């Protein structure tokens, strides 16, 4: 099977490459690597020797692929996808970008949650598949059991989203901001006579100083937060917040839209998104049944006991970063009523939030085509 990889060296692409290599995913594939910036340069060796980079804008070269898997970004998809289809190319297009997610001809892939929809789409000849928004995919990995049991009347998600969701440069900027704050704080930390207020003054000074890099986020994120992600859409929402209702319902293929809304907030985590949920259940279900439903939904979700020690140890970006685990904790009935549930989850947004659903879609496609 001839597979063209575009965007393989970007942040999502690199994680995809790692996952493919870790699971022997290149074996048996004829892999071609494309570039928008270094045509004819050296491509990655994925087990069959050196490769030469092809031109990601060369429609003829792209049309020779049976599958194109792109993590290059929405601008690239917008420029190339339509032209390639218009030229008569009928291969499979698998994409990390949001561009095609809501198109009639595409399906959003998150197979632990919507495998039947993917199987039906393949059988129906659908050739375009997009990974979902990171926050949405992670929410669905965490709460899949409740949706499958048809228990969710509505939900709100208050998010704590990492810098990686904004791109590699933003991750660098977050760490650089932390370094500047550390430099400002150092003399006070080294002074045994200094008070916490002295420390706070230094940190506040650092946050307002010209030496704090803010060209990507626009404002400090370290020692602060940003309650706005992406651009405004209607009714006061941001586009990131709108994706919650739009993509969730599309991934699940719901007949009656489940209302979902909340506030998306950027925090100083590196690559894990966390979310606090308020869930209105359709009926009062005992808590032990609920934890069973949540915890048995897929191989990656883990219910964390609602105890301080377990929460601190297992329910944080620091505990989850770089893994496929999706812990869900702080599960309890709310004082508002027995049909109101609250829960908190964490997930690596570069893995389940971006690369892993695409990596798995390629495998599903290979199985489907018998290749
Ligand atoms: P990215 O890191 O900016 O990479 C995109 C492309 O930038 C690369 O393929 C590469 O293309 C080029 N590039 C330029 N300078 C580079 C450098 N120094 N190192 C690596 N690549 C460089 O983009 P991304 O964050 O992976 O996002 C890719 C797509 O995935 C976007 O559509 C995004 O919306 C989507 N997505 C992202 C996330 C996320 O968390 N970041 C989550 C879900 C979906 P050439 O090799 O052709 O130069």
Tab-separated table of C-alpha atoms and ligand atoms in Angstrom:
chain	number	residue	atom	x	y	z
A	1	UNK	CA	0.000	0.000	0.000
A	2	UNK	CA	1.488	3.325	-1.092
A	3	UNK	CA	1.096	5.811	1.729
A	4	UNK	CA	2.202	9.432	1.538
A	5	UNK	CA	2.981	11.177	4.812
A	6	UNK	CA	2.702	14.969	4.850
A	7	UNK	CA	3.467	16.997	7.967
A	8	UNK	CA	5.406	14.101	9.500
A	9	UNK	CA	8.033	16.349	11.159
A	10	UNK	CA	5.633	18.759	12.854
A	11	UNK	CA	4.584	18.276	16.449
A	12	UNK	CA	1.585	16.018	15.784
A	13	UNK	CA	3.436	14.343	12.903
A	14	UNK	CA	6.449	13.526	15.091
A	15	UNK	CA	4.220	11.891	17.709
A	16	UNK	CA	2.506	9.955	14.934
A	17	UNK	CA	5.907	8.780	13.645
A	18	UNK	CA	6.869	7.669	17.167
A	19	UNK	CA	3.649	5.689	17.541
A	20	UNK	CA	3.991	4.118	14.073
A	21	UNK	CA	7.573	3.065	14.813
A	22	UNK	CA	6.687	1.792	18.305
A	23	UNK	CA	3.974	-0.448	16.861
A	24	UNK	CA	5.825	-1.526	13.723
A	25	UNK	CA	3.280	0.413	11.698
A	26	UNK	CA	5.509	1.028	8.671
A	27	UNK	CA	6.108	-2.650	8.097
A	28	UNK	CA	4.568	-3.746	4.807
A	29	UNK	CA	3.834	-0.181	3.687
A	30	UNK	CA	5.432	1.636	0.779
A	31	UNK	CA	5.971	4.888	2.674
A	32	UNK	CA	6.619	8.202	0.932
A	33	UNK	CA	7.434	11.371	2.802
A	34	UNK	CA	6.472	14.806	1.551
A	35	UNK	CA	7.656	18.258	2.487
A	36	UNK	CA	6.484	21.798	1.905
A	37	UNK	CA	9.940	23.223	2.656
A	38	UNK	CA	12.719	20.760	1.823
A	39	UNK	CA	11.902	18.955	-1.433
A	40	UNK	CA	14.594	16.373	-2.387
A	41	UNK	CA	16.009	16.580	1.123
A	42	UNK	CA	16.637	13.566	3.285
A	43	UNK	CA	13.515	11.916	4.639
A	44	UNK	CA	13.238	9.681	7.680
A	45	UNK	CA	14.458	6.088	7.720
A	46	UNK	CA	11.535	3.994	8.906
A	47	UNK	CA	13.268	0.670	8.503
A	48	UNK	CA	13.811	0.467	4.765
A	49	UNK	CA	16.752	2.823	4.360
A	50	UNK	CA	16.942	6.486	3.588
A	51	UNK	CA	14.063	8.225	1.854
A	52	UNK	CA	13.992	11.333	-0.326
A	53	UNK	CA	11.424	14.017	0.393
A	54	UNK	CA	8.823	14.655	-2.292
A	55	UNK	CA	7.047	17.906	-3.042
A	56	UNK	CA	3.875	18.193	-0.950
A	57	UNK	CA	2.407	20.571	-3.562
A	58	UNK	CA	3.017	18.211	-6.514
A	59	UNK	CA	-0.472	16.935	-7.327
A	60	UNK	CA	0.901	14.275	-9.664
A	61	UNK	CA	3.159	12.800	-6.989
A	62	UNK	CA	0.348	12.942	-4.426
A	63	UNK	CA	-2.069	11.278	-6.845
A	64	UNK	CA	0.178	8.226	-6.990
A	65	UNK	CA	-0.568	7.530	-3.325
A	66	UNK	CA	-3.370	5.188	-2.293
A	67	UNK	CA	-3.474	6.886	1.099
A	68	UNK	CA	-2.364	10.359	2.153
A	69	UNK	CA	-1.961	10.947	5.866
A	70	UNK	CA	-1.429	14.622	6.636
A	71	UNK	CA	-0.550	16.444	9.848
A	72	UNK	CA	0.548	19.505	7.902
A	73	UNK	CA	-2.271	21.799	8.994
A	74	UNK	CA	-5.486	23.350	7.769
A	75	UNK	CA	-3.853	25.754	5.315
A	76	UNK	CA	-2.303	22.858	3.424
A	77	UNK	CA	-5.537	20.848	3.395
A	78	UNK	CA	-7.489	23.857	2.127
A	79	UNK	CA	-4.986	24.396	-0.672
A	80	UNK	CA	-4.474	20.801	-1.805
A	81	UNK	CA	-7.421	18.548	-0.935
A	82	UNK	CA	-10.006	20.036	-3.315
A	83	UNK	CA	-7.582	20.208	-6.248
A	84	UNK	CA	-6.517	16.619	-5.696
A	85	UNK	CA	-10.092	15.336	-5.577
A	86	UNK	CA	-11.022	17.460	-8.628
A	87	UNK	CA	-8.115	15.912	-10.516
A	88	UNK	CA	-9.864	12.558	-10.084
A	89	UNK	CA	-7.807	11.168	-7.206
A	90	UNK	CA	-9.920	8.675	-5.270
A	91	UNK	CA	-7.502	7.565	-2.570
A	92	UNK	CA	-7.984	7.740	1.181
A	93	UNK	CA	-7.205	11.050	2.881
A	94	UNK	CA	-6.518	10.955	6.641
A	95	UNK	CA	-6.067	14.387	8.217
A	96	UNK	CA	-5.227	15.954	11.598
A	97	UNK	CA	-6.610	19.356	10.601
A	98	UNK	CA	-10.109	20.638	11.362
A	99	UNK	CA	-10.786	21.776	7.765
A	100	UNK	CA	-12.786	18.757	6.603
A	101	UNK	CA	-14.264	17.526	9.894
A	102	UNK	CA	-17.787	18.818	9.292
A	103	UNK	CA	-17.879	18.055	5.543
A	104	UNK	CA	-20.505	15.635	4.304
A	105	UNK	CA	-17.887	13.495	2.567
A	106	UNK	CA	-15.774	13.106	5.739
A	107	UNK	CA	-16.009	11.283	9.054
A	108	UNK	CA	-14.286	12.212	12.316
A	109	UNK	CA	-12.318	9.241	13.637
A	110	UNK	CA	-11.991	8.126	17.252
A	111	UNK	CA	-12.365	4.386	16.932
A	112	UNK	CA	-12.611	3.383	20.618
A	113	UNK	CA	-15.717	5.578	20.623
A	114	UNK	CA	-17.150	5.450	17.091
A	115	UNK	CA	-15.791	2.329	15.407
A	116	UNK	CA	-19.215	1.330	14.016
A	117	UNK	CA	-19.459	4.699	12.266
A	118	UNK	CA	-15.989	4.220	10.784
A	119	UNK	CA	-16.801	0.679	9.626
A	120	UNK	CA	-20.059	1.832	8.035
A	121	UNK	CA	-18.239	4.694	6.335
A	122	UNK	CA	-15.574	2.412	4.890
A	123	UNK	CA	-18.249	0.038	3.618
A	124	UNK	CA	-20.118	2.996	2.091
A	125	UNK	CA	-17.002	4.090	0.197
A	126	UNK	CA	-16.190	7.164	2.296
A	127	UNK	CA	-12.568	8.085	1.593
A	128	UNK	CA	-11.945	11.105	3.849
A	129	UNK	CA	-11.248	10.811	7.555
A	130	UNK	CA	-10.261	13.536	10.011
A	131	UNK	CA	-9.032	13.367	13.586
A	132	UNK	CA	-11.189	15.317	16.036
A	133	UNK	CA	-10.445	18.353	18.139
A	134	UNK	CA	-8.097	17.359	20.964
A	135	UNK	CA	-10.383	18.438	23.816
A	136	UNK	CA	-13.394	16.742	22.280
A	137	UNK	CA	-11.539	13.485	21.611
A	138	UNK	CA	-10.159	13.411	25.159
A	139	UNK	CA	-13.580	14.145	26.660
A	140	UNK	CA	-15.100	11.319	24.644
A	141	UNK	CA	-12.337	8.868	25.566
A	142	UNK	CA	-13.040	9.686	29.217
A	143	UNK	CA	-16.848	9.650	29.162
A	144	UNK	CA	-17.539	7.193	26.325
A	145	UNK	CA	-19.320	4.802	28.692
A	146	UNK	CA	-21.895	7.395	29.743
A	147	UNK	CA	-22.634	8.357	26.139
A	148	UNK	CA	-22.895	4.720	25.061
A	149	UNK	CA	-25.304	3.995	27.908
A	150	UNK	CA	-27.336	7.009	26.709
A	151	UNK	CA	-27.134	8.619	30.144
A	152	UNK	CA	-26.064	12.139	29.184
A	153	UNK	CA	-28.855	14.718	28.963
A	154	UNK	CA	-26.375	17.592	28.695
A	155	UNK	CA	-22.900	18.432	29.911
A	156	UNK	CA	-20.595	21.329	30.496
A	157	UNK	CA	-16.837	21.094	30.294
A	158	UNK	CA	-14.504	23.606	31.891
A	159	UNK	CA	-11.101	22.971	30.364
A	160	UNK	CA	-7.500	23.391	31.456
A	161	UNK	CA	-5.709	23.142	28.109
A	162	UNK	CA	-1.983	22.789	27.614
A	163	UNK	CA	0.412	24.933	25.609
A	164	UNK	CA	1.009	22.166	23.037
A	165	UNK	CA	-2.509	22.651	21.712
A	166	UNK	CA	-1.375	26.039	20.441
A	167	UNK	CA	1.727	24.652	18.697
A	168	UNK	CA	5.419	24.004	19.230
A	169	UNK	CA	6.399	27.681	19.436
A	170	UNK	CA	3.877	28.202	22.232
A	171	UNK	CA	5.358	25.327	24.228
A	172	UNK	CA	8.751	26.958	23.903
A	173	UNK	CA	7.324	30.294	24.942
A	174	UNK	CA	5.720	28.812	28.050
A	175	UNK	CA	9.023	27.276	29.175
A	176	UNK	CA	10.864	30.537	28.367
A	177	UNK	CA	8.337	32.481	30.473
A	178	UNK	CA	8.909	30.049	33.342
A	179	UNK	CA	12.666	30.583	33.036
A	180	UNK	CA	12.299	34.379	33.211
A	181	UNK	CA	10.040	34.105	36.262
A	182	UNK	CA	12.579	31.730	37.840
A	183	UNK	CA	15.383	34.225	37.204
A	184	UNK	CA	13.382	37.033	38.819
A	185	UNK	CA	12.473	34.856	41.801
A	186	UNK	CA	15.925	33.355	42.373
A	187	UNK	CA	17.457	36.067	44.625
A	188	UNK	CA	14.377	36.025	46.859
A	189	UNK	CA	14.316	32.229	46.987
A	190	UNK	CA	17.995	32.264	47.964
A	191	UNK	CA	17.367	34.781	50.765
A	192	UNK	CA	16.217	32.988	53.951
A	193	UNK	CA	14.900	36.283	55.333
A	194	UNK	CA	12.650	37.011	52.346
A	195	UNK	CA	8.881	36.658	52.740
A	196	UNK	CA	6.268	35.182	50.442
A	197	UNK	CA	5.160	38.737	49.651
A	198	UNK	CA	8.715	39.568	48.508
A	199	UNK	CA	8.536	36.534	46.246
A	200	UNK	CA	5.126	37.532	44.918
A	201	UNK	CA	6.403	41.045	44.126
A	202	UNK	CA	9.279	39.594	42.076
A	203	UNK	CA	6.965	37.235	40.184
A	204	UNK	CA	4.502	40.046	39.465
A	205	UNK	CA	7.406	42.190	38.268
A	206	UNK	CA	8.535	39.373	35.963
A	207	UNK	CA	5.020	39.027	34.508
A	208	UNK	CA	5.018	42.698	33.581
A	209	UNK	CA	8.591	42.889	32.387
A	210	UNK	CA	9.715	43.371	28.775
A	211	UNK	CA	12.015	40.371	29.115
A	212	UNK	CA	9.039	38.000	29.410
A	213	UNK	CA	8.473	36.529	25.914
A	214	UNK	CA	4.804	36.882	24.850
A	215	UNK	CA	4.921	37.014	21.062
A	216	UNK	CA	2.910	33.780	20.667
A	217	UNK	CA	0.375	33.896	23.506
A	218	UNK	CA	0.243	37.696	23.606
A	219	UNK	CA	0.226	37.674	27.429
A	220	UNK	CA	1.856	35.665	30.245
A	221	UNK	CA	0.655	32.067	30.549
A	222	UNK	CA	3.175	30.888	33.172
A	223	UNK	CA	1.934	31.875	36.652
A	224	UNK	CA	-1.307	32.913	34.941
A	225	UNK	CA	-3.930	31.538	32.560
A	226	UNK	CA	-5.818	32.572	29.415
A	227	UNK	CA	-9.600	31.994	29.341
A	228	UNK	CA	-9.862	32.317	25.556
A	229	UNK	CA	-8.834	29.773	22.885
A	230	UNK	CA	-9.169	30.330	19.125
A	231	UNK	CA	-11.396	32.952	17.500
A	232	UNK	CA	-14.840	34.211	18.463
A	233	UNK	CA	-17.892	32.633	16.854
A	234	UNK	CA	-21.589	33.306	17.531
A	235	UNK	CA	-23.298	33.930	20.874
A	236	UNK	CA	-20.116	34.790	22.754
A	237	UNK	CA	-18.512	31.382	22.290
A	238	UNK	CA	-15.007	30.738	21.038
A	239	UNK	CA	-14.544	28.300	18.176
A	240	UNK	CA	-12.854	25.854	20.562
A	241	UNK	CA	-16.003	25.908	22.709
A	242	UNK	CA	-18.265	25.484	19.671
A	243	UNK	CA	-16.330	22.357	18.651
A	244	UNK	CA	-17.497	20.753	21.900
A	245	UNK	CA	-21.094	20.468	20.757
A	246	UNK	CA	-20.508	20.253	17.015
A	247	UNK	CA	-17.786	17.606	16.937
A	248	UNK	CA	-19.035	15.506	19.847
A	249	UNK	CA	-22.403	15.042	18.207
A	250	UNK	CA	-20.808	14.349	14.845
A	251	UNK	CA	-18.379	11.773	16.258
A	252	UNK	CA	-21.206	10.027	18.092
A	253	UNK	CA	-23.582	10.331	15.139
A	254	UNK	CA	-26.388	11.445	17.482
A	255	UNK	CA	-29.900	11.766	16.044
A	256	UNK	CA	-30.903	14.358	18.671
A	257	UNK	CA	-28.127	16.798	19.472
A	258	UNK	CA	-26.771	16.493	23.024
A	259	UNK	CA	-26.252	20.027	24.410
A	260	UNK	CA	-22.619	20.605	25.374
A	261	UNK	CA	-21.031	23.898	26.342
A	262	UNK	CA	-18.387	25.330	28.626
A	263	UNK	CA	-15.373	27.600	28.858
A	264	UNK	CA	-12.049	26.639	27.311
A	265	UNK	CA	-9.028	27.887	29.221
A	266	UNK	CA	-5.316	27.713	28.401
A	267	UNK	CA	-3.145	26.883	31.399
A	268	UNK	CA	0.573	26.338	31.885
A	269	UNK	CA	0.616	22.569	31.289
A	270	UNK	CA	2.881	21.328	28.504
A	271	UNK	CA	0.949	18.614	26.602
A	272	UNK	CA	-1.989	17.354	28.659
A	273	UNK	CA	-5.463	18.807	28.576
A	274	UNK	CA	-7.592	18.463	31.713
A	275	UNK	CA	-11.334	19.023	31.964
A	276	UNK	CA	-13.846	19.399	34.764
A	277	UNK	CA	-17.313	18.156	33.826
A	278	UNK	CA	-20.814	18.821	35.088
A	279	UNK	CA	-23.039	16.131	33.649
A	280	UNK	CA	-26.816	16.115	33.795
A	281	UNK	CA	-27.803	12.455	33.723
A	282	UNK	CA	-31.033	11.325	32.113
A	283	UNK	CA	-31.814	9.417	35.304
A	284	UNK	CA	-30.431	8.806	38.770
A	285	UNK	CA	-27.973	5.908	38.501
A	286	UNK	CA	-26.058	4.669	41.576
A	287	UNK	CA	-22.461	5.864	41.754
A	288	UNK	CA	-20.924	2.382	41.699
A	289	UNK	CA	-22.773	1.631	38.468
A	290	UNK	CA	-21.593	4.922	37.015
A	291	UNK	CA	-17.936	4.241	37.809
A	292	UNK	CA	-18.286	0.771	36.275
A	293	UNK	CA	-19.842	2.251	33.128
A	294	UNK	CA	-17.091	4.882	32.814
A	295	UNK	CA	-14.201	2.548	33.639
A	296	UNK	CA	-15.161	-0.307	31.342
A	297	UNK	CA	-15.737	1.780	28.209
A	298	UNK	CA	-12.317	1.240	26.619
A	299	UNK	CA	-8.814	-0.055	27.383
A	300	UNK	CA	-7.367	3.373	28.232
A	301	UNK	CA	-9.842	5.011	30.562
A	302	UNK	CA	-9.039	4.545	34.258
A	303	UNK	CA	-11.312	5.448	37.130
A	304	UNK	CA	-9.391	7.119	39.944
A	305	UNK	CA	-10.820	6.804	43.441
A	306	UNK	CA	-12.159	10.101	44.750
A	307	UNK	CA	-9.446	10.275	47.404
A	308	UNK	CA	-6.745	12.888	47.836
A	309	UNK	CA	-3.770	10.539	47.566
A	310	UNK	CA	-4.992	8.812	44.378
A	311	UNK	CA	-5.997	12.114	42.832
A	312	UNK	CA	-2.627	13.747	43.477
A	313	UNK	CA	-0.695	10.738	42.269
A	314	UNK	CA	-2.680	9.779	39.170
A	315	UNK	CA	-4.941	12.611	38.013
A	316	UNK	CA	-2.650	15.336	36.713
A	317	UNK	CA	-0.781	16.337	33.560
A	318	UNK	CA	2.471	15.372	35.297
A	319	UNK	CA	1.171	11.816	35.822
A	320	UNK	CA	-0.300	11.366	32.359
A	321	UNK	CA	2.064	13.190	29.965
A	322	UNK	CA	3.466	10.939	27.232
A	323	UNK	CA	1.060	8.062	27.982
A	324	UNK	CA	-2.181	6.818	26.454
A	325	UNK	CA	-3.923	6.638	29.846
A	326	UNK	CA	-7.123	8.656	30.258
A	327	UNK	CA	-7.778	8.848	34.002
A	328	UNK	CA	-11.181	10.068	35.209
A	329	UNK	CA	-11.508	10.978	38.857
A	330	UNK	CA	-13.335	13.258	41.314
A	331	UNK	CA	-16.478	11.342	40.282
A	332	UNK	CA	-19.365	12.127	42.606
A	333	UNK	CA	-23.008	13.098	42.653
A	334	UNK	CA	-23.391	16.838	43.030
A	335	UNK	CA	-25.267	18.500	45.843
A	336	UNK	CA	-27.531	20.034	43.194
A	337	UNK	CA	-29.282	16.671	42.783
A	338	UNK	CA	-28.690	12.935	42.366
A	339	UNK	CA	-28.936	13.124	38.608
A	340	UNK	CA	-26.055	15.622	38.457
A	341	UNK	CA	-22.592	14.152	38.230
A	342	UNK	CA	-19.203	15.808	38.384
A	343	UNK	CA	-15.910	14.343	37.162
A	344	UNK	CA	-12.426	15.437	36.143
A	345	UNK	CA	-10.228	13.914	33.462
A	346	UNK	CA	-6.741	14.318	32.029
A	347	UNK	CA	-5.315	13.166	28.701
A	348	UNK	CA	-2.278	13.668	26.500
A	349	UNK	CA	-3.502	15.912	23.737
A	350	UNK	CA	-0.746	14.962	21.318
A	351	UNK	CA	-1.592	11.243	21.650
A	352	UNK	CA	-5.361	10.618	21.984
A	353	UNK	CA	-5.967	14.285	21.199
A	354	UNK	CA	-4.182	14.228	17.855
A	355	UNK	CA	-1.858	11.484	16.570
A	356	UNK	CA	-3.296	8.255	17.971
A	357	UNK	CA	-6.712	8.304	16.260
A	358	UNK	CA	-4.947	8.845	12.904
A	359	UNK	CA	-2.368	6.141	13.549
A	360	UNK	CA	-5.210	3.744	14.397
A	361	UNK	CA	-7.276	4.834	11.379
A	362	UNK	CA	-4.428	3.843	9.092
A	363	UNK	CA	-4.360	0.420	10.760
A	364	UNK	CA	-8.141	0.053	10.464
A	365	UNK	CA	-7.892	0.952	6.791
A	366	UNK	CA	-5.159	-1.632	6.220
A	367	UNK	CA	-7.279	-4.305	7.888
A	368	UNK	CA	-10.318	-3.254	5.850
A	369	UNK	CA	-8.395	-3.388	2.578
A	370	UNK	CA	-6.577	-6.561	3.603
A	371	UNK	CA	-3.179	-4.936	3.153
B	1	LIG	P1	3.451	22.099	13.353
B	1	LIG	O1	4.230	21.508	14.483
B	1	LIG	O2	3.484	23.548	13.160
B	1	LIG	O3	3.953	21.380	12.012
B	1	LIG	C1	3.392	21.652	10.741
B	1	LIG	C2	4.476	21.739	9.690
B	1	LIG	O4	5.313	22.875	9.910
B	1	LIG	C3	5.488	20.623	9.651
B	1	LIG	O5	4.939	19.489	9.037
B	1	LIG	C4	6.608	21.227	8.844
B	1	LIG	O6	6.331	21.091	7.452
B	1	LIG	C5	6.527	22.697	9.193
B	1	LIG	N1	7.663	23.165	10.025
B	1	LIG	C6	8.256	24.381	9.899
B	1	LIG	N2	9.237	24.539	10.799
B	1	LIG	C7	9.298	23.403	11.516
B	1	LIG	C8	10.112	22.962	12.590
B	1	LIG	N3	11.085	23.717	13.115
B	1	LIG	N4	9.905	21.722	13.106
B	1	LIG	C9	8.933	20.935	12.608
B	1	LIG	N5	8.131	21.309	11.576
B	1	LIG	C10	8.289	22.533	11.039
B	1	LIG	O7	1.905	21.706	13.445
B	1	LIG	P2	1.163	20.758	14.498
B	1	LIG	O8	0.997	21.445	15.785
B	1	LIG	O9	1.798	19.410	14.440
B	1	LIG	O10	-0.312	20.681	13.850
B	1	LIG	C11	-0.552	20.032	12.636
B	1	LIG	C12	-2.041	19.899	12.388
B	1	LIG	O11	-2.616	19.103	13.402
B	1	LIG	C13	-2.834	21.213	12.423
B	1	LIG	O12	-3.855	21.160	11.475
B	1	LIG	C14	-3.430	21.230	13.776
B	1	LIG	O13	-4.597	22.006	13.840
B	1	LIG	C15	-3.744	19.765	13.944
B	1	LIG	N6	-3.884	19.384	15.328
B	1	LIG	C16	-2.965	19.834	16.194
B	1	LIG	C17	-3.068	19.484	17.499
B	1	LIG	C18	-2.040	20.002	18.458
B	1	LIG	O14	-2.196	19.743	19.593
B	1	LIG	N7	-0.990	20.685	18.075
B	1	LIG	C19	-4.098	18.669	17.936
B	1	LIG	C20	-5.034	18.184	16.999
B	1	LIG	C21	-4.898	18.558	15.685
B	1	LIG	P3	7.485	20.796	6.370
B	1	LIG	O15	8.223	19.564	6.844
B	1	LIG	O16	6.734	20.578	5.130
B	1	LIG	O17	8.352	22.014	6.404
